[in-house]
Amino acid sequence: MKKILSIIALFLVLSSSFSLKAQDSNQLNSFVISSLKSYISHDNNLRKDLGWAARDYHYICSDGIPNDDGFPYDSLQNVIYCSLKNVDGLPSKFKKQLKKGLFFMFVDIKLSKNKLVITVSGNIVKLIKKKELNIALSDWGIFTYEYSCKNQEWELIDSRFGGV
């Protein structure tokens, strides 16, 4: 009887820790999406102010996106996600576009103490040799979230944009 109760208790503890992990992942995903939306909005406004045409598509390097099956890739419109880790694996049509240069957004996530910092940087990516990419930094958005013990939730405390 003790073994059965121990197994049930272990099962309950493990299942609750899995659900907490899924909640944290979903919350992180929503922060990444929110940061990308803010950056895209900032980029669109900047292009409009400069009298430039809006981008048809926004390319996002998927290498910095949280690596789980639950990431809502379809939550942003006119966005193409692409990994740049394996240039050989890219379609030849896309490589031709890369030779001319494409504007890509990169996502970097850092957690330090009670702060989560998501950086979205805009970069010009150009294929200069068969397997070699040149990545030039253009601008960025830094989104800082802080965990409030009082409210027991993450809160966006700062959004900053900058550029070269």
Coordinates of C-alpha atoms in Angstrom, one line a residue:
M1 CA 0.0 0.0 0.0
K2 CA 2.9 2.4 0.8
K3 CA 4.5 1.6 -2.5
I4 CA 1.3 2.5 -4.4
L5 CA 0.9 5.8 -2.4
S6 CA 4.5 6.6 -3.1
I7 CA 4.1 6.0 -6.8
I8 CA 1.0 8.1 -6.9
A9 CA 2.7 10.9 -5.0
L10 CA 5.7 10.8 -7.3
F11 CA 3.4 10.8 -10.4
L12 CA 1.6 13.9 -9.1
V13 CA 4.9 15.8 -8.4
L14 CA 6.3 14.9 -11.8
S15 CA 3.1 15.9 -13.7
S16 CA 2.9 19.2 -11.9
S17 CA 6.5 20.0 -12.7
F18 CA 5.9 19.2 -16.4
S19 CA 2.9 21.5 -16.4
L20 CA 4.9 24.3 -14.8
K21 CA 7.6 23.9 -17.4
A22 CA 5.0 24.1 -20.2
Q23 CA 3.5 27.3 -18.7
D24 CA 7.0 28.9 -18.4
S25 CA 7.7 28.0 -22.0
N26 CA 4.4 29.4 -23.2
Q27 CA 5.0 32.6 -21.3
L28 CA 8.5 32.9 -22.8
N29 CA 7.1 32.3 -26.2
S30 CA 4.6 35.1 -25.7
F31 CA 7.4 37.5 -24.6
V32 CA 9.4 36.6 -27.7
I33 CA 6.4 37.2 -30.0
S34 CA 5.5 40.5 -28.2
S35 CA 9.2 41.7 -28.6
L36 CA 9.2 40.7 -32.3
K37 CA 5.9 42.6 -32.9
S38 CA 7.3 45.7 -31.2
Y39 CA 10.5 45.5 -33.2
I40 CA 8.6 45.0 -36.5
S41 CA 6.3 47.9 -35.6
H42 CA 9.3 50.1 -34.8
D43 CA 11.0 49.1 -38.1
N44 CA 7.8 49.8 -40.1
N45 CA 7.5 53.3 -38.5
L46 CA 11.1 54.0 -39.1
R47 CA 10.9 53.0 -42.8
K48 CA 7.7 55.1 -43.2
D49 CA 9.4 58.2 -41.6
L50 CA 12.3 57.8 -44.0
G51 CA 10.0 57.5 -47.0
W52 CA 11.0 53.9 -47.7
A53 CA 8.6 51.2 -48.8
A54 CA 7.4 48.7 -46.3
R55 CA 8.9 45.3 -46.3
D56 CA 6.9 42.6 -48.0
Y57 CA 8.2 39.9 -45.6
H58 CA 10.2 39.9 -42.4
Y59 CA 12.8 37.2 -42.2
I60 CA 13.5 35.9 -38.7
C61 CA 16.5 33.6 -37.9
S62 CA 14.9 30.7 -36.1
D63 CA 18.2 29.7 -34.4
G64 CA 17.5 32.0 -31.4
I65 CA 13.9 31.1 -31.0
P66 CA 13.0 28.9 -28.0
N67 CA 13.4 25.3 -29.2
D68 CA 10.1 23.7 -28.5
D69 CA 7.3 22.3 -30.5
G70 CA 4.8 24.8 -28.9
F71 CA 6.3 28.0 -30.4
P72 CA 3.5 29.9 -32.2
Y73 CA 5.3 30.4 -35.5
D74 CA 2.0 31.3 -37.1
S75 CA 1.3 34.2 -34.8
L76 CA 3.0 36.8 -36.9
Q77 CA 1.9 37.8 -40.4
N78 CA 4.3 38.2 -43.4
V79 CA 7.1 36.5 -41.5
I80 CA 9.4 33.8 -42.8
Y81 CA 11.4 31.8 -40.2
C82 CA 14.7 30.4 -41.4
S83 CA 17.7 28.7 -39.8
L84 CA 21.1 30.0 -41.0
K85 CA 23.1 27.2 -39.4
N86 CA 23.2 25.0 -42.5
V87 CA 23.6 27.2 -45.6
D88 CA 24.0 24.1 -47.8
G89 CA 20.5 23.0 -46.8
L90 CA 18.8 26.1 -48.1
P91 CA 16.9 26.1 -51.4
S92 CA 19.0 27.5 -54.3
K93 CA 16.3 30.1 -55.0
F94 CA 16.7 31.4 -51.4
K95 CA 20.6 31.3 -51.8
K96 CA 20.2 33.6 -54.8
Q97 CA 18.3 36.1 -52.6
L98 CA 20.9 35.8 -49.9
K99 CA 23.6 36.7 -52.4
K100 CA 21.9 40.1 -52.9
G101 CA 21.4 40.5 -49.1
L102 CA 18.3 40.1 -46.9
F103 CA 17.3 41.9 -43.8
F104 CA 17.0 39.3 -41.0
M105 CA 15.9 39.6 -37.4
F106 CA 17.9 37.7 -34.8
V107 CA 16.6 36.9 -31.3
D108 CA 18.8 36.6 -28.2
I109 CA 17.4 35.7 -24.8
K110 CA 19.2 36.2 -21.5
L111 CA 18.1 35.5 -17.9
S112 CA 19.9 37.2 -15.1
K113 CA 18.6 37.1 -11.5
N114 CA 15.0 38.4 -11.8
K115 CA 15.4 40.0 -15.3
L116 CA 14.7 38.5 -18.7
V117 CA 16.3 40.4 -21.5
I118 CA 15.2 39.7 -25.1
T119 CA 17.2 41.4 -27.8
V120 CA 15.9 41.6 -31.4
S121 CA 18.6 42.7 -33.7
G122 CA 18.2 43.7 -37.4
N123 CA 21.0 42.4 -39.6
I124 CA 21.8 42.4 -43.2
V125 CA 22.7 38.8 -44.1
K126 CA 24.6 38.2 -47.4
L127 CA 26.0 35.0 -48.8
I128 CA 29.5 36.0 -49.9
K129 CA 30.9 32.5 -50.7
K130 CA 29.3 29.1 -51.1
K131 CA 29.0 28.5 -47.4
E132 CA 30.1 31.9 -45.9
L133 CA 27.7 34.5 -44.6
N134 CA 28.4 38.1 -43.9
I135 CA 26.2 39.5 -41.1
A136 CA 26.1 43.3 -40.6
L137 CA 24.3 44.8 -37.7
S138 CA 21.8 47.5 -38.5
D139 CA 19.7 48.2 -35.5
W140 CA 18.1 46.6 -32.4
G141 CA 15.4 46.5 -29.8
I142 CA 16.1 45.5 -26.2
F143 CA 13.1 44.4 -24.2
T144 CA 13.6 43.9 -20.4
Y145 CA 11.1 42.0 -18.3
E146 CA 11.4 41.8 -14.6
Y147 CA 9.7 39.3 -12.2
S148 CA 7.7 41.1 -9.6
C149 CA 7.5 39.1 -6.4
K150 CA 4.7 41.4 -5.3
N151 CA 2.5 40.7 -8.3
Q152 CA 4.0 37.2 -8.9
E153 CA 4.3 37.8 -12.6
W154 CA 6.7 39.0 -15.3
E155 CA 6.4 42.7 -16.3
L156 CA 7.9 44.6 -19.2
I157 CA 9.9 47.3 -17.6
D158 CA 11.9 48.8 -20.5
S159 CA 11.9 48.8 -24.3
R160 CA 14.8 50.6 -26.0
F161 CA 15.6 50.9 -29.7
G162 CA 19.0 51.8 -31.2
G163 CA 20.9 51.6 -34.4
V164 CA 24.1 52.1 -36.2

